[in-house]
Amino acid sequence: MNILKSGIQKKCVAAALLCASVTSLPLYAETTANWWERWQDNQAFNEALDELGMSYQLLSEDPQKTLTRSADPTDVLYWQKRTMQIYGDADKDIYYIPAIEDHDEARARTGFTGRNPYFNTYYYGEQGDTFTLTTSSQPDDVVCYAGLENQYSGTITTKYQVQLNANHSTQYTLSENGLMLLACWDKSGTYSHMNTLVRVDVTSTTAKKHPLFVFGLNTKEEWKALSQQSTPTGQTLLFDGRSRYVVNNSTAKASLNTNVLQMLREQLSYVMDYDRVNGLDGSSYLHQPLRGLNFGIFNSCCWSQGGAGRIGIGFGNSLPTKTSWGHWHEYGHQNQMTWAWDGLTEVTNNIMSVSACRVLRGEVTDKSCHENLYYNNFSWDQQAVGSFLNSGETHQFDTDNDVFRKLMMFTQLKTSWPDLFAYIGKAYRETYNEGKGKSLVATNQQKIDFFVINASKAAGHDLREFFTRWGLGYSADADSQIAALKLPQPNKVTKTFTSSLNGSSPITIEVPAEDNTVNIAFVTNTPKAGPTSLVWVEDGETPLYAQVVDSRNRSFIVKLRGQNSHGGCNIHSVNTAVNCNSGTSAYLRVAYKAEDNPHLPQGSYTGVLHLIARDWHNTGWTANVNVDLSIVK
């Protein structure tokens, strides 16, 4: 077929596919810092940006900000840039392969399973086919391999792994029919090459091309063509930046109308969210996200294998446009940390699943996350721990076999303090310290004690009553350690105030003074959303932040403006407490301004702003304040 992109015409065989979007351009990664400029007129790249809620204009209007984001592994632009680097010159048989940690080192550092080091190439060969592979810019403490895969369901393994000569050529011969893949390992011991890409040239080969659909390099229209192809392997291959995927041709053909870009973007989005849940914020070596791949296998179900990132996610007869609990759950297994004690294998992975649901679907209250959340009275309560304590409920966590009921203990902590599990993840990695502190968190009792102590520290509250009511058996030593922290008890929530903000018209919520609460103001449960403590008389509007989602399951953070007043007195910041002689009720004002959100794409969005009402003097009183958001831009 003849393809015209950016004024450059190419002729390619249909099976190669990559030619459809990757034009023969110079290696811009080597000549310009602004990596996105190469792809300005590339339809596939712009479609991917749209899926990510961005645009080329957004990247180009502040190049330094884009470069900063692109260097941050907690930002999706880091992974999109890396994808374009890995495969952007593959039409010239040049690959840039990331250096990945060994599994054991990755597990010891992060506290969960390692990832797959192998990246697909665009080649399939038959037994006896040969490759000449040449590496360059390969550091001394990085080793690279070629491998072969020809099993496409179950626990797929990479066969015939042959080490490549560093900065020289290697002859690689296929011992069986199969796909040729490439991998590089960092052998520094300190993962000093976490951002290193090794150039590997396919100098010559007798093998033939095999299609690979890459997020950012292939378009929706190309999916319609690729999905209907019969490939040499009988499989269709995909890549989103954090995962590679395999699905048999028959399932791919049934997925003609799947929005595969949305599926890949959702996969990428929630995997990045799992890093945030676990505190992999890049702040130090210990807290760096893994750079290897998960391997999503749509040909079998439903499992997750530690060691090489392999996950069986074949839940239907076609690929989904929108991911769901099964995907989130199985990927959650790859990210559940070893701070968890025995009996939680099918519990703590679903901390991730709940978080993924919120990122992609918002704070839905029906059964659309999972019906068992609904039946266990799950809610997005910003003071769920206080609500639980007020309910009088008790449980027997240590002997309970209901995995969803046990999950509720963790979700109550997560919705009450959104950053709590990130704190615990970081504390665990620093305690375990790549195995040097293993003896401190080796037994079930040690892990339980570690969890309840650090949960209290993260929350800034004494959670002993909470864990006791849940029936979690922490030790007397843990009890003493928490008591020594002299933390306040969580407040018991008795009231919730609600309102709706539709468009740009501001709303006002009255919180009456009751029980001697005449100095009420409003805070959030995470500094990412707004102030977390009260102040005495502060002027001005307060920026508040809330997540919203659109109909495509894209999530955005919107900026709102908040103010607080008492009675008929002056308006102050949202977290201001003040004495007022002309009335005692607190009046919360919240507004959305389009000018505060210039990069929010055109569309309709829903979400919830969660605030917490507190009183300056009556510190034992609290109430929830929820503002349902419906924004059209």
XYZ file of C-alpha atoms in Angstrom:
633
model
C 0.000 0.000 0.000
C 1.097 3.586 -0.569
C 1.006 5.813 2.474
C 1.484 9.570 2.470
C 2.418 11.068 5.833
C 4.009 14.437 6.450
C 4.688 14.823 2.727
C 6.748 11.614 2.586
C 5.585 8.659 0.540
C 6.448 5.099 1.497
C 5.643 1.712 0.057
C 5.249 -1.127 2.541
C 3.835 -4.596 2.776
C 0.628 -4.711 4.791
C 2.044 -7.124 7.324
C 4.746 -4.698 8.355
C 2.132 -2.191 9.570
C 4.654 0.079 11.263
C 5.346 1.716 7.915
C 1.814 3.045 7.917
C 2.625 5.616 10.563
C 6.375 5.792 11.069
C 7.837 7.924 8.317
C 11.485 7.912 7.281
C 12.691 10.855 9.276
C 16.126 11.516 10.763
C 16.885 10.371 14.289
C 15.472 13.441 15.969
C 16.168 11.960 19.394
C 19.840 12.500 18.605
C 19.551 16.028 17.216
C 16.866 17.908 19.152
C 15.794 18.088 22.771
C 12.150 18.625 21.891
C 11.381 15.008 21.085
C 7.713 15.646 20.234
C 8.551 17.936 17.300
C 9.364 14.938 15.147
C 5.793 13.726 15.485
C 3.915 16.997 15.001
C 2.085 15.859 11.872
C 1.898 12.182 12.740
C -1.737 11.138 13.013
C -1.050 8.198 15.330
C 0.895 10.352 17.789
C -1.834 12.984 17.833
C -4.521 10.337 18.342
C -2.555 9.007 21.318
C -2.218 12.502 22.774
C -5.967 12.954 22.436
C -6.542 9.697 24.314
C -4.253 11.017 27.036
C -6.245 14.251 27.227
C -3.455 16.281 25.642
C -2.605 17.903 22.328
C 0.501 18.788 20.382
C -0.235 22.441 21.114
C -0.126 21.705 24.850
C 3.320 20.104 24.521
C 4.744 22.876 22.376
C 3.440 25.943 24.213
C 5.744 25.330 27.192
C 8.687 23.187 25.994
C 10.534 23.273 29.306
C 7.497 21.991 31.175
C 7.059 19.221 28.607
C 10.721 18.237 28.931
C 10.412 18.166 32.724
C 7.308 16.008 32.522
C 8.970 13.716 29.982
C 11.830 13.051 32.407
C 9.488 12.099 35.265
C 8.532 8.380 35.381
C 5.382 9.249 37.334
C 4.133 11.230 34.320
C 2.542 9.550 31.314
C 4.706 11.651 28.981
C 7.783 9.793 30.227
C 6.323 6.524 28.968
C 4.988 7.977 25.732
C 8.374 9.484 24.958
C 10.042 6.152 25.711
C 7.638 4.329 23.394
C 8.466 6.715 20.566
C 12.179 6.198 21.249
C 11.963 2.402 21.347
C 10.023 1.967 18.120
C 10.270 5.327 16.349
C 13.042 4.128 14.031
C 12.032 0.498 13.781
C 11.111 1.020 10.138
C 14.864 1.404 9.607
C 15.496 -1.741 11.678
C 16.774 0.288 14.629
C 15.473 -0.322 18.151
C 16.327 1.472 21.387
C 15.942 -1.103 24.152
C 15.555 0.018 27.798
C 17.868 -1.456 30.407
C 15.753 -3.400 32.921
C 16.475 -4.692 36.429
C 16.853 -8.396 37.105
C 13.716 -9.847 38.685
C 15.303 -10.612 42.070
C 16.804 -7.137 42.367
C 13.552 -5.501 41.299
C 11.547 -7.491 43.819
C 13.994 -6.737 46.625
C 13.905 -3.032 45.824
C 10.185 -2.475 45.254
C 8.483 -5.108 47.403
C 6.551 -6.718 44.557
C 7.233 -8.893 41.535
C 9.647 -7.993 38.763
C 8.718 -7.312 35.170
C 9.367 -8.753 31.734
C 12.574 -7.460 30.127
C 11.784 -8.528 26.549
C 10.477 -6.115 23.915
C 8.892 -7.291 20.695
C 10.522 -6.511 17.388
C 8.719 -6.476 14.067
C 10.198 -9.856 13.111
C 8.977 -13.424 12.840
C 11.249 -16.150 11.538
C 11.255 -19.825 10.792
C 13.726 -22.364 12.109
C 17.135 -21.596 10.630
C 16.452 -17.934 9.878
C 19.327 -15.708 10.914
C 19.793 -12.198 12.246
C 22.845 -9.995 12.444
C 22.264 -7.822 15.506
C 24.575 -4.919 16.336
C 24.507 -2.998 19.606
C 25.980 0.454 20.166
C 26.176 2.901 23.064
C 25.994 -0.120 25.376
C 27.492 0.529 28.848
C 29.881 -2.034 30.311
C 27.437 -2.980 33.065
C 24.482 -3.562 30.730
C 24.007 -6.887 28.939
C 21.644 -7.432 26.030
C 19.986 -10.564 24.694
C 17.959 -11.829 21.789
C 15.227 -14.380 22.439
C 12.414 -16.291 20.775
C 8.750 -16.747 21.676
C 6.331 -19.141 20.007
C 3.881 -20.052 22.759
C 0.952 -17.687 22.989
C -1.180 -18.787 25.927
C -0.532 -19.767 29.506
C 2.789 -18.924 31.117
C 4.674 -17.950 27.970
C 8.448 -18.235 28.190
C 11.192 -16.636 26.136
C 13.403 -19.340 24.624
C 16.915 -19.528 23.185
C 18.167 -16.432 24.932
C 21.553 -15.491 23.485
C 23.731 -12.708 24.864
C 24.690 -10.099 22.286
C 28.265 -8.918 21.894
C 28.506 -5.466 23.436
C 29.001 -2.728 20.846
C 29.631 -5.346 18.183
C 27.651 -7.658 15.933
C 26.169 -11.030 16.869
C 24.768 -13.767 14.649
C 21.498 -15.072 16.062
C 19.849 -18.136 14.529
C 16.299 -19.197 15.297
C 16.178 -22.743 16.628
C 12.401 -22.845 16.125
C 9.750 -20.823 14.359
C 8.807 -17.763 16.364
C 9.022 -14.072 17.169
C 12.400 -12.460 17.764
C 12.587 -10.233 20.842
C 15.278 -8.072 22.440
C 16.153 -7.355 26.072
C 18.808 -5.475 28.018
C 19.599 -5.891 31.720
C 21.170 -3.395 34.080
C 23.940 -5.154 36.023
C 25.124 -2.130 37.996
C 23.498 -3.311 41.226
C 22.099 0.166 41.864
C 19.980 0.473 38.725
C 22.098 3.358 37.500
C 20.873 2.749 33.945
C 17.158 3.012 34.664
C 16.824 5.554 31.855
C 19.387 4.048 29.485
C 18.334 2.938 26.010
C 20.687 0.652 24.086
C 20.617 0.928 20.317
C 20.222 -2.422 18.566
C 20.367 -2.553 14.758
C 19.008 -5.471 12.781
C 21.841 -5.259 10.276
C 20.592 -8.169 8.186
C 18.081 -11.004 8.448
C 16.366 -13.732 6.469
C 13.237 -13.453 8.646
C 10.059 -11.634 7.657
C 8.112 -8.813 9.211
C 5.329 -9.321 11.733
C 2.816 -6.568 12.595
C 2.879 -4.862 15.984
C 0.325 -2.240 17.025
C 1.994 0.493 19.095
C 0.152 3.192 21.050
C 1.377 6.446 19.530
C 2.658 4.911 16.297
C -0.510 3.375 14.881
C -3.956 4.821 14.236
C -7.503 3.680 14.854
C -7.920 3.086 11.134
C -4.816 0.925 11.049
C -6.323 -1.192 13.795
C -9.274 -1.928 11.546
C -6.841 -3.312 8.971
C -4.533 -5.111 11.380
C -7.325 -6.712 13.385
C -8.527 -8.533 10.272
C -5.113 -9.862 9.240
C -3.970 -13.448 9.551
C -0.423 -13.148 10.831
C 2.429 -15.694 10.579
C 2.057 -16.541 14.272
C -1.734 -16.536 14.296
C -1.402 -13.786 16.901
C -1.880 -10.022 17.031
C 0.656 -8.047 19.068
C 0.133 -4.715 20.854
C 2.198 -2.352 23.014
C 1.145 0.571 25.246
C 4.426 1.672 26.846
C 4.166 -0.354 30.069
C 2.749 -3.634 28.737
C 2.998 -5.776 25.653
C 0.043 -7.936 24.669
C -0.760 -10.998 22.607
C -4.197 -11.997 21.318
C -5.087 -14.658 18.769
C -6.197 -13.562 15.311
C -9.773 -14.789 15.770
C -10.278 -12.641 18.869
C -8.622 -9.706 17.122
C -10.968 -10.128 14.148
C -13.925 -10.001 16.536
C -12.493 -6.716 17.853
C -12.848 -4.737 14.627
C -14.978 -2.096 16.344
C -13.039 -2.002 19.605
C -11.482 1.378 20.325
C -8.111 -0.215 20.901
C -6.461 3.131 21.618
C -8.822 3.651 24.550
C -8.116 0.144 25.827
C -4.358 0.679 25.672
C -4.626 4.116 27.267
C -6.757 2.738 30.104
C -4.244 -0.042 30.675
C -1.390 2.458 30.770
C -3.328 4.836 33.033
C -4.216 2.397 35.777
C -0.792 0.744 35.805
C 0.679 4.179 36.451
C -1.928 4.708 39.166
C -0.723 1.522 40.870
C 2.738 3.088 41.104
C 1.175 6.051 42.900
C -0.726 3.808 45.303
C 2.541 2.094 46.243
C 4.482 5.342 46.640
C 6.764 4.783 43.653
C 7.204 8.506 43.177
C 10.786 8.554 41.878
C 11.983 10.497 44.931
C 14.921 8.132 45.444
C 16.428 4.959 44.043
C 14.232 2.776 46.266
C 11.072 4.490 45.083
C 11.657 4.368 41.332
C 8.914 2.757 39.237
C 9.912 -0.430 37.463
C 10.958 0.091 33.849
C 10.212 -3.444 32.631
C 6.995 -4.666 31.065
C 3.874 -6.480 32.057
C 2.793 -9.072 29.513
C -0.969 -9.148 29.013
C -2.151 -12.425 27.489
C -5.674 -12.265 26.063
C -5.599 -15.946 25.091
C -6.140 -17.303 28.596
C -7.664 -16.297 31.887
C -7.602 -15.544 34.805
C -4.196 -15.512 36.438
C -1.133 -13.466 37.254
C 2.339 -14.986 37.400
C 5.168 -13.463 39.366
C 8.631 -13.195 37.893
C 8.112 -12.017 34.337
C 5.011 -9.848 34.495
C 2.747 -12.388 32.770
C -0.999 -11.911 33.219
C -3.948 -13.850 31.788
C -6.667 -11.311 30.964
C -8.726 -13.031 28.268
C -12.170 -12.292 29.724
C -14.192 -12.361 26.520
C -14.346 -13.196 22.850
C -13.128 -9.759 21.806
C -10.864 -7.041 23.149
C -12.653 -4.514 25.365
C -12.803 -0.805 24.682
C -13.157 -0.228 28.423
C -11.203 -2.229 30.966
C -12.943 -3.660 34.020
C -12.450 -5.334 37.375
C -10.878 -8.515 35.984
C -8.072 -6.590 34.298
C -7.537 -4.362 37.329
C -7.582 -7.359 39.673
C -5.043 -9.487 37.793
C -2.727 -6.544 37.218
C -3.185 -5.743 40.902
C -1.472 -9.023 41.758
C 1.641 -7.748 39.984
C 1.630 -4.706 42.255
C 0.605 -6.005 45.684
C 3.449 -5.457 48.080
C 5.015 -7.937 50.451
C 4.051 -5.905 53.504
C 0.850 -7.977 53.289
C 0.631 -10.889 55.683
C -0.766 -14.362 54.923
C -4.369 -14.652 53.789
C -4.433 -11.403 51.804
C -3.497 -12.661 48.335
C -6.983 -11.953 46.970
C -7.482 -8.868 49.130
C -4.665 -6.331 48.878
C -4.479 -6.545 45.087
C -7.989 -5.119 45.087
C -6.802 -1.969 46.824
C -5.385 -1.397 43.340
C -8.624 -2.442 41.638
C -10.685 0.098 43.578
C -8.157 2.799 42.778
C -8.240 1.889 39.075
C -12.026 2.131 39.060
C -11.876 5.635 40.491
C -9.222 6.778 38.013
C -11.149 5.500 35.009
C -14.815 5.724 35.990
C -14.869 8.233 38.787
C -16.522 7.691 42.137
C -19.347 5.527 40.848
C -21.786 4.364 43.506
C -23.519 1.545 41.655
C -22.233 -1.967 40.926
C -20.071 -0.920 37.994
C -16.771 -1.280 39.861
C -17.746 -4.656 41.311
C -21.071 -5.772 42.706
C -19.445 -7.091 45.876
C -18.305 -3.585 46.774
C -21.932 -2.517 46.607
C -23.091 -5.429 48.753
C -20.439 -4.620 51.367
C -21.599 -0.986 51.599
C -18.445 0.469 50.095
C -18.496 4.240 49.699
C -16.060 6.996 48.702
C -16.387 8.471 52.197
C -13.575 10.941 52.905
C -13.866 10.061 56.601
C -14.755 6.387 56.234
C -12.742 5.449 59.313
C -14.705 7.929 61.431
C -17.978 6.727 59.931
C -17.057 3.134 60.728
C -16.222 4.012 64.326
C -19.527 5.829 64.654
C -21.438 2.829 63.265
C -20.609 0.522 66.168
C -19.702 -2.306 63.762
C -17.190 -4.982 64.699
C -15.555 -7.689 62.585
C -13.294 -10.696 62.968
C -10.675 -9.849 60.369
C -8.168 -12.525 61.341
C -10.664 -15.373 60.882
C -12.930 -13.906 58.191
C -12.781 -15.686 54.825
C -14.796 -13.078 52.924
C -12.174 -11.304 50.818
C -14.454 -8.384 49.945
C -15.420 -7.765 53.561
C -11.730 -7.765 54.488
C -11.068 -5.376 51.615
C -13.392 -2.857 53.270
C -10.893 -2.296 56.083
C -8.290 -1.243 53.547
C -10.658 0.857 51.437
C -11.841 2.743 54.513
C -8.236 3.702 55.127
C -7.709 4.579 51.452
C -10.708 6.878 51.092
C -10.040 8.523 54.475
C -6.376 9.212 53.722
C -5.690 8.885 49.980
C -1.915 9.015 50.485
C -1.798 6.386 53.234
C -0.755 3.393 51.134
C 1.931 5.420 49.377
C 3.344 6.207 52.831
C 3.204 2.542 53.828
C 4.819 1.441 50.567
C 7.719 3.830 51.022
C 8.112 2.962 54.704
C 8.201 -0.738 53.853
C 10.847 -0.310 51.153
C 12.969 1.760 53.495
C 12.588 -0.815 56.279
C 13.154 -3.855 54.055
C 15.969 -1.991 52.294
C 16.574 -4.506 49.499
C 16.644 -7.354 51.994
C 18.986 -5.795 54.535
C 16.046 -5.250 56.904
C 14.192 -8.441 56.034
C 14.288 -9.709 59.621
C 12.231 -6.699 60.741
C 9.220 -7.640 58.587
C 9.593 -11.401 58.201
C 6.729 -12.881 60.239
C 2.996 -12.315 59.983
C 2.967 -10.594 63.368
C 5.792 -8.288 62.368
C 3.943 -7.359 59.190
C 0.664 -6.695 61.002
C 2.450 -4.559 63.560
C 4.356 -2.710 60.851
C 1.081 -1.999 59.082
C -0.923 -0.693 62.052
C 1.957 1.477 63.295
C 2.672 3.022 59.915
C -1.008 3.411 59.066
C -1.382 5.476 62.248
C 1.668 7.540 61.335
C 0.412 8.110 57.791
C -3.058 9.079 59.003
C -1.759 11.255 61.803
C -4.333 9.554 64.043
C -4.354 6.797 66.619
C -5.991 3.912 64.752
C -5.904 1.305 67.512
C -9.665 1.406 68.095
C -10.259 1.095 64.348
C -8.072 -1.994 64.000
C -9.424 -3.513 67.213
C -12.994 -3.114 65.991
C -11.988 -4.775 62.747
C -10.523 -7.686 64.707
C -6.939 -7.310 63.519
C -4.573 -8.903 66.003
C -1.742 -6.446 66.519
C 0.676 -7.002 69.384
C 1.048 -5.290 72.754
C 4.328 -3.837 71.496
C 2.564 -2.233 68.524
C -0.081 -0.918 70.915
C 2.640 0.719 73.013
C 4.399 2.204 70.001
C 1.211 3.820 68.717
C 0.332 5.104 72.198
C 3.768 6.710 72.435
C 3.039 8.729 69.301
C 0.293 10.598 71.224
C -1.862 10.996 68.136
C -5.462 12.233 68.208
C -8.347 9.813 67.792
C -10.246 9.892 64.490
C -13.390 11.967 64.739
C -16.685 10.121 64.435
C -18.745 11.437 61.546
C -22.424 12.055 62.179
C -23.497 14.351 59.326
C -22.978 14.865 55.614
C -23.824 18.024 53.678
C -24.197 17.818 49.910
C -24.712 20.139 46.986
C -24.167 20.205 43.226
C -22.011 22.524 41.167
C -23.210 22.737 37.581
C -21.119 24.837 35.251
C -19.704 28.205 36.218
C -22.403 29.330 38.643
C -20.950 29.235 42.179
C -22.788 27.395 44.921
C -23.107 28.033 48.642
C -23.556 25.378 51.317
C -24.693 26.355 54.795
C -23.322 24.341 57.701
C -25.326 25.388 60.772
C -23.638 25.904 64.102
C -24.650 23.022 66.348
C -23.156 21.588 69.503
C -21.257 24.836 70.059
C -19.617 24.682 66.613
C -19.425 28.407 65.902
C -15.955 28.433 64.291
C -16.403 25.973 61.422
C -14.081 25.857 58.405
C -13.266 23.343 55.697
C -10.255 21.195 54.862
C -9.364 18.238 52.647
C -7.860 14.837 53.440
C -4.882 15.251 51.098
C -2.754 18.286 50.244
C -3.305 17.408 46.584
C -6.911 18.580 46.964
C -6.450 21.650 49.158
C -5.508 22.737 52.698
C -5.504 20.022 55.361
C -5.581 22.181 58.487
C -7.567 25.137 59.814
C -6.210 28.670 60.070
C -7.434 31.649 62.047
C -8.523 34.424 59.692
C -6.857 34.207 56.305
C -8.107 36.265 53.390
C -8.442 35.305 49.754
C -9.797 32.487 47.644
C -8.503 28.969 48.211
C -7.570 26.765 45.247
C -9.241 23.371 45.508
C -8.679 20.380 43.232
C -10.901 17.458 42.294
C -10.795 14.605 39.825
C -13.371 14.536 37.050
C -13.919 11.979 34.295
C -15.537 12.094 30.879
C -17.520 9.520 28.909
C -14.295 8.055 27.508
C -12.976 7.214 30.991
C -10.370 9.959 30.758
C -9.616 11.573 34.108
C -8.543 15.153 34.702
C -7.846 17.317 37.719
C -9.883 20.523 37.748
C -9.109 23.595 39.777
C -11.943 25.132 41.783
C -12.141 28.190 44.005
C -13.324 28.008 47.591
C -14.206 30.552 50.252
C -15.758 30.518 53.709
C -17.738 33.047 55.699
C -19.549 33.071 59.018
C -22.908 34.703 59.566
C -22.900 38.105 57.911
C -19.172 38.672 58.335
C -16.460 38.958 55.709
C -15.501 36.210 53.299
C -12.198 34.455 53.945
C -10.231 31.442 52.768
C -12.023 28.112 52.802
C -10.123 26.880 55.876
C -10.534 30.088 57.885
C -12.108 29.952 61.317
C -13.222 33.269 62.768
C -15.513 34.797 65.365
C -18.564 36.524 63.909
C -21.021 38.647 65.877
C -23.751 38.605 63.210
C -24.485 34.901 62.915
C -22.798 31.583 63.529
C -23.462 29.357 60.515
C -20.552 28.679 58.168
C -21.118 29.320 54.461
C -18.929 27.392 52.041
C -18.687 28.869 48.541
C -17.293 26.821 45.634
C -16.891 27.990 42.048
C -15.542 26.618 38.781
C -13.883 29.047 36.369
C -13.007 28.006 32.832
C -9.990 30.331 32.858
C -8.505 28.284 35.718
C -8.597 25.165 33.541
C -7.320 26.177 30.094
C -6.029 22.702 29.247
C -9.242 20.857 30.037
C -10.468 19.609 26.626
C -13.918 20.404 25.337
C -16.438 17.997 26.812
C -18.652 17.058 29.747
C -17.216 15.963 33.068
C -18.455 14.608 36.373
C -16.770 14.218 39.725
C -16.997 14.977 43.435
C -15.193 17.526 45.571
C -14.775 16.071 49.068
C -14.317 18.470 51.957
C -14.273 17.994 55.712
C -15.953 20.443 58.085
C -14.141 21.036 61.382
C -14.464 23.460 64.253
C -11.571 25.465 65.672
C -12.565 24.946 69.310
C -14.793 21.864 69.283
C -12.077 19.594 67.877
C -14.098 16.403 68.350
C -16.776 17.512 65.892
C -16.674 16.853 62.150
C -18.941 16.496 59.133
C -18.508 15.527 55.505
C -19.219 18.025 52.746
C -19.615 16.679 49.213
C -20.008 18.793 46.102
C -21.116 16.839 43.041
C -19.500 18.335 39.954
C -21.033 18.525 36.501
C -18.851 20.598 34.203
C -19.305 21.340 30.525
C -16.577 23.076 28.584
